Amino acid sequence: MQSLRLIGTMLILLVGFSLASAQLKSQEQRALPTQVPKHDAILVGTAWYPEQWPESRWEQDLKLMEVANIKVVRIAEFSWSRLEPLEGHYDLDWLERAVAAAAKHHIVSVLGTPTATPPAWLTQKYPEILREEPDGRRVTHGNRAHASSTSPLYREYCRKIAGEMAKRFGHNPEVAGWQIDNEYGYALMSYDDATQKKFQEWLKSKYRTLEILNALWTTAYWSETYDNWNEIPIPVGGHNPGLQLEWKRFVTDAWNDYQMNQIAVIRKYADARQFITGNLMGFFDGFDHYVITEPLTFASWDDYVGSGHLDPDFNGLAHDLTRGFKRENFWVMETQPGAVNWAGINNFLNKGEVRAMAWQAIAHGADEIGYWQWRSALNGQEQYHGTLLGADGTPVPIYKEVSQIGQEFSKAQEAFRGTTVRSQVALLYSYDSHWAIQFQKHTQKYDDIAMLKSYYRALRKLSQSVDVISAKASLDGYKLVVAPNLNVLPKDVAENLLNYVRNGGHLVLGPRSGLKDEHNELLVQRQPGYLMAALGGRVEQYYALEKDFSVSGEWGTGQASVWAEQLNALNPGTQVLMRYGKNNGWLDDQPAVISRAYGKGKITYIGTILDEKLMKTAAEWMVKESGVGPAFASVPDGIEVSVRSGPGKSAFVLINFAPESQNVDFGKRMKMLLSDRQGESVELAPYGVEVLQAP
Ligand code: GAL
């Protein structure tokens, strides 16, 4: 009996051990979808338009790319008129030759479906596929994003061209993956009758009856009551908030269906190995990016500074937002080689800034950085845009900096293989909340993205790593979750947050939280709605501020601006951390920040917008209360430090965004991968970068 038990225990241990090691192995072997098999883990790429040049020139271009350590080309995304010069006459041979020519130079291709630019024969034959503007005018041919994404006829042509490409390239080993369309037509919609009808049908399938819709949108207000589905307009501003929010969701679904039409046909013909992505645009808010990225293998985005210079906080935040769409590494499909052509002032980034920007992307979880574009078309709308080659076909000065980036990526790439960013702190973002605030800002000064950035900046400085994720995502494992603007807070999302707190998390809410439900309807509870009981407190009244007010308490004394909520601590266990000073009478000495232990965790509500100094002390309090520590070590202001980790390894990226040289102490001996040495500190010049690994 005894020995049987012993054998049993040994068996359990053995099974347990082999399960654990199998798990470890699968973790170790988990290839990231953003890292192309058999290629470097991090890559430099460029947007190349072989269709714009004689084939005799390709070889020279590709040689120059190879010399610059460029290892990816994204091609074909605007080349429909070359791929299908006449209806049904496909010419993909040139593209196949371009892919093969690139491969000879160890350059892998990503194919863009050309659906942002339907050819003239198509728009002439079927002018009804052209978008209609809100004023009823049809857009003309000759630009891009000119087709209606909801047109079944247009989608049919998109499906055909994407299908032909997938049949030809779906098994091509030199094609790593696909990009659907280009920037999803900036989410522009056609305001034609067919789209309006679709929207009405979409509402019908969602709400089922007009009684329900009328009730949830409170259409008794201003005689908006609908007796027939076909009476419902497309909102063009100034409409009912319920209608406006549903339109945004409809736009999201429309673009999702638009991409699914192409994804389905590519998946039908292509190897599973080929990824499918779409090039997004950071905080662009035309649709809900959590929905759009759902069917994609990974997210990618186009990172442009425009006028001025890199704002490392904002850009880091946008990277982290993109990483959070799928909680997965991502690509920077496009970025500027110095300057753009579309901003107010198209200044060139400083020497070294493009390199710092590339490393910042890698540090935040990108695995490819693609420069837009290789060489300017001699004619066309973007003649002044930054490029790597001049019109004469030889390198311009930035080519050298990009070559250096490529060289450094090759050198350090192994440290990044299988690694991603994992944070103890999450910031929550919600398109519904963002839109709801945009529809009714109440004060023109309210900028929810700027607020997100102010929390991000203060928290990231301390924790050195922040995730930005959907309010609906699982919050397991985070020590601190901060939701600066969760204006739309329906019951299921509130439940997600409450569970997190019950299990020991610290949730911090900002102003305007929990005012509305998923229909953009005011909740009948006071703010923060379904979280009021757990907080043991509520908002008595909100005030748009004409001028700054003083606020003081646990976090020091400073200014509250733009928005102030008069809070009330109803539960004896609810602490008041900050109070407003003397100001409009209503807010005098009233609570501005309250906090309460709940379950195993804590909820804190901040009812106003704090100045930078107070935000800093608030963040210090938040990380201390939540047990969050720095991911690396304390570093001087202006140094951005980031960590990417994978099974058994971590890589640290240090970038100096300060205008002067700075010394960074590691507190221990580290390998410096870019300068090939070991040591305990490094001196970084402005825009200086170093990559560290444990020796
Ligand atoms: C992007 C677009 C590219 C190019 C670039 C210029 O938005 O995807 O095709 O136009 O801007 O900055």
XYZ file of C-alpha atoms and ligand atoms in Angstrom:
707
model
C 0.000 0.000 0.000
C 2.772 2.313 1.141
C 4.831 1.613 -1.985
C 1.763 2.019 -4.211
C 1.229 5.444 -2.687
C 4.889 6.259 -3.287
C 4.655 5.193 -6.922
C 1.458 7.269 -7.212
C 3.158 10.339 -5.778
C 6.130 9.852 -8.077
C 3.826 9.520 -11.052
C 1.985 12.721 -10.116
C 5.308 14.487 -9.678
C 6.551 13.160 -12.991
C 3.384 14.127 -14.852
C 3.453 17.503 -13.105
C 7.083 17.990 -14.015
C 6.643 16.998 -17.650
C 3.522 19.194 -17.904
C 5.432 22.109 -16.457
C 8.399 21.561 -18.738
C 6.078 21.110 -21.736
C 4.463 24.402 -20.796
C 7.835 26.057 -20.467
C 8.887 24.616 -23.795
C 5.770 25.796 -25.562
C 6.335 29.216 -24.023
C 9.925 29.170 -25.175
C 8.922 28.001 -28.587
C 6.068 30.408 -28.985
C 7.147 32.244 -32.081
C 5.772 35.762 -32.092
C 3.522 36.390 -35.109
C 5.296 39.736 -35.602
C 8.687 38.058 -36.045
C 9.164 36.566 -39.470
C 10.470 32.990 -39.313
C 14.056 32.571 -40.520
C 14.617 36.331 -40.458
C 16.014 38.719 -37.886
C 13.683 39.283 -34.946
C 13.537 43.040 -35.562
C 13.593 44.472 -39.042
C 13.831 47.675 -41.023
C 11.580 47.954 -44.044
C 10.423 50.440 -46.629
C 7.436 51.159 -48.837
C 8.561 50.427 -52.384
C 6.531 51.082 -55.508
C 8.105 48.998 -58.300
C 5.104 49.745 -60.516
C 6.236 53.370 -60.732
C 9.645 52.541 -62.183
C 11.094 50.711 -65.168
C 11.954 47.151 -64.259
C 15.543 47.814 -65.271
C 15.844 50.086 -62.226
C 14.679 47.538 -59.621
C 17.995 45.787 -59.184
C 19.744 49.019 -58.305
C 17.034 49.948 -55.794
C 17.189 46.568 -54.130
C 20.981 46.658 -53.955
C 20.800 50.034 -52.208
C 18.220 48.601 -49.819
C 20.400 45.619 -49.026
C 23.359 47.895 -48.318
C 21.137 49.858 -45.924
C 20.120 46.658 -44.085
C 16.535 47.024 -45.261
C 14.939 43.609 -45.020
C 11.252 44.183 -45.764
C 9.414 45.865 -48.601
C 5.728 46.604 -48.475
C 4.463 46.685 -52.018
C 1.440 46.900 -54.280
C -1.036 48.683 -52.022
C -1.870 51.299 -54.639
C -1.174 49.314 -57.789
C -4.622 48.114 -58.873
C -4.419 49.710 -62.316
C -1.221 47.742 -62.934
C -2.527 44.493 -61.449
C -5.811 44.604 -63.368
C -5.357 47.040 -66.242
C -8.634 45.948 -67.799
C -11.572 44.360 -66.098
C -10.835 40.686 -65.500
C -7.368 40.904 -67.131
C -4.967 40.333 -64.297
C -1.280 40.984 -64.672
C 0.513 39.758 -61.587
C 3.693 38.659 -63.306
C 5.503 41.924 -62.716
C 4.676 41.704 -59.009
C 5.969 38.165 -58.854
C 9.178 39.317 -60.503
C 9.450 42.182 -57.983
C 9.001 39.788 -55.040
C 11.623 37.436 -56.490
C 14.045 40.272 -57.176
C 13.680 41.504 -53.581
C 14.237 37.983 -52.253
C 17.540 37.805 -54.084
C 18.629 40.638 -51.813
C 17.277 38.894 -48.697
C 14.306 41.201 -48.611
C 10.951 39.739 -47.687
C 7.728 41.196 -49.118
C 4.469 42.274 -47.557
C 1.677 42.683 -50.074
C -0.913 45.390 -49.672
C -4.303 44.823 -51.248
C -4.808 47.780 -53.591
C -8.375 48.527 -52.574
C -7.743 52.107 -51.423
C -7.314 52.997 -55.091
C -9.893 51.488 -57.450
C -8.820 52.013 -61.072
C -10.476 54.457 -63.449
C -12.137 51.752 -65.573
C -13.981 50.582 -62.470
C -15.172 53.968 -61.216
C -16.175 54.979 -64.766
C -18.158 51.820 -65.328
C -19.852 51.997 -61.921
C -19.838 55.595 -60.672
C -22.177 54.451 -57.895
C -19.218 52.881 -56.077
C -17.737 56.331 -55.496
C -18.383 57.734 -52.039
C -21.070 60.318 -51.509
C -20.198 63.156 -49.127
C -22.706 64.251 -46.437
C -23.824 67.085 -48.756
C -24.745 64.577 -51.468
C -21.764 65.305 -53.713
C -19.998 62.271 -55.173
C -16.224 62.330 -54.876
C -14.374 62.290 -58.149
C -11.813 59.783 -59.348
C -8.127 60.625 -59.031
C -7.426 60.629 -55.338
C -7.582 57.654 -52.976
C -10.111 56.208 -50.534
C -12.733 57.274 -53.059
C -14.888 54.148 -53.025
C -17.767 53.338 -50.723
C -16.730 50.677 -48.233
C -20.332 49.504 -47.883
C -21.014 49.043 -51.601
C -21.619 45.316 -52.300
C -20.509 45.862 -55.876
C -17.252 47.466 -54.781
C -16.650 44.713 -52.278
C -17.129 42.156 -55.018
C -14.321 43.745 -57.041
C -12.147 43.963 -53.899
C -12.738 40.296 -53.199
C -11.756 39.383 -56.760
C -8.478 41.312 -56.809
C -7.517 40.162 -53.291
C -8.381 36.583 -54.302
C -6.266 36.739 -57.465
C -3.334 38.042 -55.441
C -3.782 35.386 -52.773
C -3.965 32.603 -55.370
C -0.705 33.762 -56.873
C 1.185 34.703 -53.703
C -0.488 32.731 -50.918
C 2.206 30.036 -51.074
C 5.097 32.238 -52.053
C 7.774 31.721 -49.386
C 9.076 35.242 -49.965
C 5.767 36.817 -49.034
C 5.607 37.164 -45.249
C 2.127 38.535 -45.072
C -0.575 40.927 -46.140
C -1.798 44.393 -45.414
C -5.493 44.974 -46.031
C -6.248 48.198 -47.927
C -4.414 51.308 -46.757
C -5.342 52.926 -43.463
C -8.880 51.639 -44.022
C -9.848 54.652 -46.091
C -9.544 56.818 -42.944
C -12.904 55.259 -42.033
C -14.584 57.626 -44.489
C -18.139 56.614 -45.177
C -20.452 57.133 -48.084
C -23.608 59.012 -47.114
C -25.647 57.526 -49.937
C -29.139 56.065 -49.616
C -27.870 52.482 -49.719
C -25.569 53.114 -46.750
C -28.360 54.795 -44.821
C -30.581 51.789 -45.506
C -27.838 49.460 -44.298
C -27.507 51.497 -41.120
C -31.243 51.269 -40.528
C -31.180 47.496 -41.059
C -28.197 47.233 -38.736
C -30.148 49.128 -36.054
C -33.160 46.914 -36.613
C -31.194 43.739 -36.126
C -29.673 45.192 -32.975
C -32.733 46.782 -31.336
C -35.434 44.496 -32.819
C -38.273 46.954 -32.160
C -38.612 50.690 -32.535
C -40.215 50.839 -29.086
C -36.961 49.657 -27.562
C -34.859 51.993 -29.689
C -37.121 54.966 -28.946
C -36.982 54.231 -25.233
C -33.203 53.766 -25.071
C -32.499 56.912 -27.086
C -35.232 58.872 -25.269
C -36.599 60.002 -28.598
C -39.589 61.631 -26.896
C -37.060 64.447 -26.540
C -37.444 66.995 -29.395
C -40.041 64.774 -31.139
C -37.379 62.396 -32.361
C -39.688 59.381 -32.050
C -39.366 56.997 -35.007
C -42.381 55.111 -36.352
C -40.528 53.546 -39.200
C -36.929 52.329 -39.478
C -36.485 54.266 -42.709
C -36.954 57.554 -40.852
C -33.661 57.189 -38.989
C -30.999 59.544 -40.345
C -27.252 59.169 -40.593
C -26.012 61.597 -37.934
C -23.895 64.374 -39.342
C -23.390 66.230 -36.071
C -25.768 67.653 -33.504
C -27.831 64.481 -33.385
C -29.072 62.358 -30.497
C -26.101 60.926 -28.504
C -27.565 57.408 -28.709
C -27.804 57.680 -32.498
C -24.327 59.172 -32.774
C -22.698 56.390 -30.774
C -24.494 53.690 -32.779
C -23.330 55.294 -36.013
C -19.715 54.968 -34.828
C -20.338 51.314 -34.066
C -21.956 50.856 -37.447
C -18.926 52.474 -39.121
C -16.719 50.057 -37.162
C -18.777 47.089 -38.314
C -18.845 48.365 -41.887
C -15.052 48.561 -42.053
C -14.763 45.261 -40.288
C -17.026 43.627 -42.894
C -15.041 45.403 -45.577
C -11.786 43.861 -44.355
C -13.362 40.462 -43.611
C -14.415 40.260 -47.257
C -10.727 40.373 -48.175
C -9.389 38.446 -45.199
C -11.699 35.523 -45.956
C -10.507 35.184 -49.542
C -6.839 35.597 -48.605
C -7.197 32.983 -45.882
C -8.839 30.659 -48.377
C -5.817 30.641 -50.661
C -2.878 31.597 -48.462
C -0.664 29.594 -46.132
C -1.501 30.070 -42.478
C 2.111 31.186 -42.075
C 1.347 34.450 -43.879
C 0.155 37.123 -41.486
C -2.650 39.571 -42.174
C -2.491 43.062 -40.747
C -3.866 46.528 -41.398
C -1.995 49.835 -41.067
C -3.751 51.846 -38.366
C -3.077 55.388 -37.228
C -2.443 55.627 -33.491
C -5.192 57.638 -31.824
C -7.208 58.066 -35.009
C -10.752 57.443 -33.792
C -12.804 56.734 -36.911
C -13.671 53.275 -35.668
C -13.179 51.021 -32.665
C -9.708 49.580 -33.103
C -10.311 46.737 -30.644
C -12.954 45.436 -33.051
C -10.999 46.100 -36.247
C -7.840 44.372 -35.030
C -9.704 41.328 -33.747
C -9.461 39.290 -36.989
C -5.914 40.484 -37.774
C -2.824 38.449 -36.985
C -1.322 41.533 -35.395
C -1.787 45.299 -35.432
C 0.455 47.707 -37.242
C 0.423 51.464 -37.481
C 1.752 54.455 -39.345
C 3.759 56.610 -36.980
C 4.197 60.167 -38.258
C 5.301 63.201 -36.268
C 4.167 65.811 -38.812
C 5.161 69.311 -37.688
C 7.693 69.734 -34.901
C 9.526 66.957 -33.143
C 8.929 63.659 -31.488
C 6.947 63.887 -28.267
C 8.288 60.723 -26.619
C 5.395 60.492 -24.156
C 2.701 60.810 -26.765
C 4.477 58.554 -29.215
C 5.208 55.969 -26.522
C 1.561 56.084 -25.530
C 0.466 55.532 -29.132
C 2.815 52.537 -29.415
C 1.426 51.117 -26.195
C -2.127 51.713 -27.385
C -1.326 49.780 -30.562
C 0.331 46.967 -28.606
C -2.765 46.832 -26.424
C -5.190 46.297 -29.322
C -4.290 42.641 -29.427
C -1.967 42.548 -26.420
C 0.707 41.482 -28.821
C 3.755 42.991 -30.497
C 3.081 45.099 -33.561
C 4.713 46.664 -36.609
C 5.271 50.279 -37.494
C 4.282 49.790 -41.099
C 5.113 53.368 -42.027
C 7.190 56.126 -40.508
C 8.811 59.275 -41.817
C 12.358 59.309 -43.122
C 12.821 62.826 -41.777
C 9.830 64.808 -43.004
C 6.272 64.459 -44.284
C 4.505 66.607 -46.874
C 1.081 67.062 -45.299
C 1.674 68.962 -42.035
C 1.503 72.709 -41.333
C 5.276 72.943 -41.412
C 6.955 69.881 -42.861
C 10.194 70.336 -40.936
C 12.824 67.624 -40.957
C 13.449 65.665 -37.751
C 16.811 66.441 -36.161
C 19.870 64.380 -36.888
C 19.607 61.272 -34.714
C 15.888 61.733 -34.041
C 14.794 59.191 -36.663
C 17.089 56.630 -35.052
C 15.823 57.416 -31.538
C 12.269 57.095 -32.854
C 13.016 53.699 -34.410
C 14.482 52.371 -31.190
C 11.573 53.747 -29.197
C 9.216 51.723 -31.376
C 11.222 48.530 -30.791
C 11.395 49.292 -27.068
C 7.597 49.508 -26.919
C 7.021 46.223 -28.760
C 7.400 46.865 -32.492
C 9.230 44.220 -34.519
C 9.434 46.090 -37.802
C 9.851 49.755 -38.752
C 8.986 50.643 -42.332
C 10.111 53.907 -43.890
C 7.635 55.638 -46.132
C 8.856 55.848 -48.756
C 11.878 54.562 -50.591
C 11.917 57.026 -53.476
C 9.416 59.674 -54.448
C 7.313 59.084 -57.522
C 8.359 61.705 -60.057
C 4.796 62.885 -60.195
C 1.792 62.258 -57.982
C 0.427 63.970 -54.898
C 3.356 63.445 -52.531
C 6.399 64.798 -54.365
C 7.772 66.662 -51.338
C 7.517 63.804 -48.825
C 10.640 62.464 -47.125
C 12.375 59.562 -48.891
C 15.560 57.553 -48.661
C 16.585 58.262 -52.255
C 16.395 61.502 -54.171
C 14.618 61.951 -57.489
C 17.993 61.115 -59.086
C 17.880 57.646 -57.524
C 20.837 58.092 -55.182
C 20.779 58.253 -51.352
C 19.814 61.462 -49.528
C 21.451 62.174 -46.129
C 18.862 60.304 -44.009
C 19.712 57.074 -45.877
C 22.852 56.843 -43.752
C 20.938 57.112 -40.479
C 18.460 54.471 -41.616
C 21.379 52.211 -42.623
C 22.778 52.621 -39.130
C 19.406 51.644 -37.654
C 19.379 48.568 -39.875
C 22.892 47.661 -38.823
C 22.059 48.058 -35.143
C 18.865 46.042 -35.481
C 20.861 43.180 -37.041
C 23.401 43.363 -34.282
C 20.947 43.419 -31.358
C 18.080 41.428 -32.851
C 18.662 38.140 -31.053
C 18.097 39.862 -27.709
C 14.568 40.719 -28.849
C 13.558 37.352 -30.256
C 10.474 36.051 -28.489
C 10.269 39.111 -26.248
C 7.460 41.537 -25.584
C 6.429 44.164 -23.060
C 4.680 43.090 -19.863
C 3.638 45.744 -17.384
C 2.363 45.951 -13.845
C 0.294 49.017 -14.683
C -2.576 49.215 -17.162
C -4.307 52.304 -18.466
C -7.801 51.643 -19.755
C -9.056 53.072 -23.008
C -12.519 52.922 -24.506
C -13.662 54.238 -27.875
C -17.243 54.493 -26.604
C -16.120 56.766 -23.787
C -13.856 58.789 -26.045
C -16.668 59.337 -28.566
C -19.242 60.113 -25.883
C -16.984 62.865 -24.516
C -16.224 64.177 -28.006
C -19.940 64.428 -28.822
C -20.571 66.527 -25.695
C -17.358 67.946 -24.339
C -19.167 70.364 -22.055
C -16.023 72.453 -22.051
C -13.998 72.877 -25.180
C -10.908 72.529 -23.010
C -11.630 68.901 -22.177
C -9.162 66.687 -24.009
C -9.443 63.070 -22.923
C -6.362 61.995 -24.897
C -4.258 64.722 -23.258
C -5.523 63.455 -19.914
C -4.604 59.907 -20.784
C -1.174 61.187 -21.689
C -0.750 63.062 -18.399
C -1.498 59.874 -16.414
C 0.705 57.867 -18.745
C 3.629 60.238 -18.455
C 3.569 60.316 -14.655
C 3.020 56.578 -14.238
C 5.473 55.448 -16.878
C 8.258 57.519 -15.384
C 7.877 55.502 -12.184
C 6.990 52.055 -13.483
C 8.952 52.288 -16.785
C 6.322 50.160 -18.458
C 2.600 50.731 -18.990
C 0.059 48.735 -20.962
C -2.869 50.512 -22.579
C -5.754 48.115 -22.937
C -9.485 47.924 -23.468
C -11.724 48.406 -20.451
C -13.223 45.041 -21.386
C -9.901 43.162 -21.311
C -8.904 40.773 -18.562
C -7.122 42.713 -15.834
C -5.510 39.730 -14.171
C -1.956 40.271 -13.079
C -1.985 44.068 -13.003
C -1.094 45.716 -9.721
C -2.583 49.033 -10.759
C -5.338 49.813 -13.267
C -6.086 53.439 -14.106
C -9.119 54.550 -16.111
C -8.854 58.304 -16.626
C -12.045 58.741 -18.677
C -14.440 55.806 -18.483
C -17.495 57.899 -19.267
C -19.480 55.017 -20.780
C -19.436 52.319 -18.137
C -22.062 49.645 -18.700
C -22.742 46.925 -16.178
C -20.544 44.215 -17.715
C -17.522 46.526 -17.886
C -18.185 47.689 -14.309
C -18.330 44.032 -13.263
C -14.940 43.422 -14.921
C -13.475 46.282 -12.894
C -15.158 45.204 -9.677
C -13.819 41.676 -9.998
C -10.366 43.070 -10.440
C -10.715 45.093 -7.225
C -12.297 42.226 -5.298
C -9.282 40.116 -6.190
C -6.836 42.636 -4.805
C -6.284 45.180 -7.584
C -6.119 48.943 -7.210
C -8.472 50.745 -9.582
C -8.106 54.492 -10.077
C -10.870 56.355 -11.903
C -10.686 59.838 -13.360
C -13.424 62.449 -13.814
C -16.552 61.819 -15.894
C -16.388 58.103 -15.017
C -19.515 55.990 -14.929
C -21.926 58.624 -16.218
C -23.459 56.600 -19.038
C -24.473 53.157 -20.209
C -23.788 51.473 -23.553
C -26.596 53.440 -25.247
C -24.900 56.689 -24.308
C -27.836 57.173 -21.978
C -27.345 58.757 -18.553
C -27.318 56.173 -15.788
C -29.908 56.643 -13.089
C -27.193 56.177 -10.458
C -24.899 59.062 -9.707
C -21.337 58.715 -10.958
C -19.477 56.417 -11.010
C -22.659 54.456 -11.704
C -22.293 50.761 -11.027
C -19.097 51.413 -9.077
C -20.709 53.828 -6.620
C -21.424 51.276 -3.909
C -17.927 49.803 -3.988
C -16.387 53.272 -3.881
C -18.657 54.220 -1.012
C -18.975 57.636 -2.519
C -20.376 59.545 -5.451
C -20.293 62.666 -7.565
C -22.717 65.297 -6.310
C -22.186 67.712 -9.197
C -19.715 68.363 -12.001
C -18.455 71.824 -12.964
C -16.713 73.032 -16.122
C -14.097 75.465 -14.855
C -13.431 78.929 -16.213
C -10.163 79.174 -14.329
C -7.899 76.956 -12.241
C -8.906 76.201 -8.635
C -6.669 75.291 -5.757
C -6.726 71.747 -4.444
C -4.779 70.228 -1.555
C -4.394 67.214 0.700
C -2.430 63.971 0.798
C -0.697 64.693 -2.541
C 0.284 68.286 -1.699
C -1.135 71.596 -2.891
C -1.654 72.643 -6.485
C -4.180 73.490 -9.160
C -7.234 71.748 -10.512
C -8.223 72.783 -14.011
C -10.868 72.384 -16.737
C -13.224 70.092 -14.836
C -14.063 69.608 -11.170
C -16.428 67.176 -9.571
C -17.773 67.701 -6.106
C -17.378 64.288 -4.489
C -19.075 62.898 -1.426
C -17.665 60.145 0.797
C -20.794 58.299 1.861
C -19.250 55.287 3.524
C -17.388 55.684 6.830
C -14.554 53.649 5.285
C -14.163 56.050 2.359
C -11.205 58.359 2.797
C -10.987 61.885 1.438
C -7.474 62.335 0.000
C -7.753 65.785 -1.580
C -10.108 68.755 -1.178
C -10.775 71.840 -3.278
C -9.781 75.192 -1.780
C -11.903 78.321 -1.783
C -13.354 79.020 -5.198
C -16.894 79.117 -6.616
C -18.604 78.459 -3.300
C -20.026 75.156 -4.433
C -16.676 73.432 -4.383
C -15.203 75.141 -1.317
C -13.562 72.526 0.877
C -15.383 69.720 -0.953
C -13.721 66.341 -1.623
C -11.789 66.170 -4.906
C -10.286 62.688 -4.471
C -11.728 59.800 -2.467
C -10.541 56.258 -1.932
C -11.882 53.116 -0.307
C -10.656 49.578 0.387
C -13.018 47.101 -1.251
C -12.729 43.309 -1.307
C -9.016 42.584 -1.273
C -8.291 45.750 -3.253
C -9.010 49.447 -3.468
C -10.914 51.994 -5.555
C -9.795 55.600 -5.870
C -11.764 58.328 -7.652
C -10.090 61.530 -8.858
C -12.734 64.117 -9.705
C -10.598 66.702 -11.431
C -7.622 67.349 -13.695
C -4.473 67.831 -11.641
C -1.510 69.999 -12.553
C 1.740 68.278 -13.513
C 3.281 68.456 -10.053
C 0.217 67.024 -8.373
C -0.101 64.357 -11.029
C 3.447 63.353 -10.177
C 2.730 62.974 -6.459
C -0.579 61.280 -7.253
C 1.286 58.753 -9.416
C 3.866 58.237 -6.657
C 1.021 57.495 -4.257
C -0.663 55.137 -6.746
C 2.428 53.022 -7.393
C 3.338 52.931 -3.699
C -0.174 51.893 -2.641
C -0.225 49.208 -5.339
C 3.280 47.830 -4.837
C 4.451 48.743 -8.341
C 8.215 48.994 -8.828
C 10.390 50.305 -11.682
C 11.029 47.760 -14.428
C 14.737 48.670 -14.549
C 16.239 51.207 -12.130
C 15.877 54.857 -11.387
C 17.125 56.926 -14.363
C 17.560 60.693 -14.908
C 14.674 62.766 -16.353
C 14.609 62.664 -20.113
C 15.912 59.096 -20.289
C 13.307 56.662 -21.492
C 13.882 53.129 -20.317
C 11.851 50.174 -21.572
C 11.993 46.452 -21.056
C 11.098 43.600 -23.366
C 11.105 40.139 -21.851
C 10.668 36.603 -22.998
C 11.293 33.206 -21.471
C 14.606 33.462 -19.660
C 15.687 36.810 -21.075
C 15.175 40.553 -20.976
C 16.413 43.398 -23.141
C 16.455 46.976 -21.870
C 16.399 49.961 -24.197
C 17.670 53.336 -22.975
C 17.062 56.482 -25.030
C 18.126 59.996 -24.127
C 15.390 62.415 -25.154
C 16.949 65.281 -23.167
C 18.776 68.037 -25.071
C 22.016 67.346 -23.196
C 24.235 64.292 -22.587
C 23.292 62.230 -19.566
C 24.925 59.499 -17.568
C 22.817 56.467 -16.672
C 23.851 54.159 -13.841
C 22.639 50.585 -14.122
C 23.381 49.641 -10.536
C 24.918 46.427 -11.867
C 27.141 45.182 -14.640
C 25.353 44.927 -17.988
C 26.207 44.060 -21.568
C 25.795 47.035 -23.937
C 24.814 45.546 -27.255
C 25.180 48.601 -29.479
C 28.618 49.619 -28.264
C 29.881 46.049 -27.717
C 31.098 46.431 -24.177
C 30.200 45.766 -20.586
C 29.900 48.179 -17.706
C 27.773 49.653 -14.974
C 26.859 52.933 -16.635
C 26.652 54.685 -19.976
C 26.918 58.259 -21.179
C 24.176 58.999 -23.691
C 24.348 61.992 -26.037
C 21.055 63.685 -27.036
C 19.023 61.051 -28.979
C 21.608 58.517 -27.798
C 20.484 54.896 -27.532
C 21.841 51.813 -25.818
C 20.468 48.291 -25.559
C 21.342 46.332 -22.421
C 21.269 42.703 -21.487
C 22.339 40.860 -18.367
C 25.871 39.527 -18.975
C 0.184 57.601 -44.932
C -0.184 56.761 -46.142
C 0.963 56.659 -47.124
C 1.559 58.021 -47.368
C 1.984 58.621 -46.044
C 2.643 59.969 -46.173
O -0.948 58.030 -44.249
O -0.559 55.469 -45.736
O 0.498 56.096 -48.331
O 0.622 58.828 -47.996
O 0.844 58.774 -45.245
O 2.979 60.489 -44.915
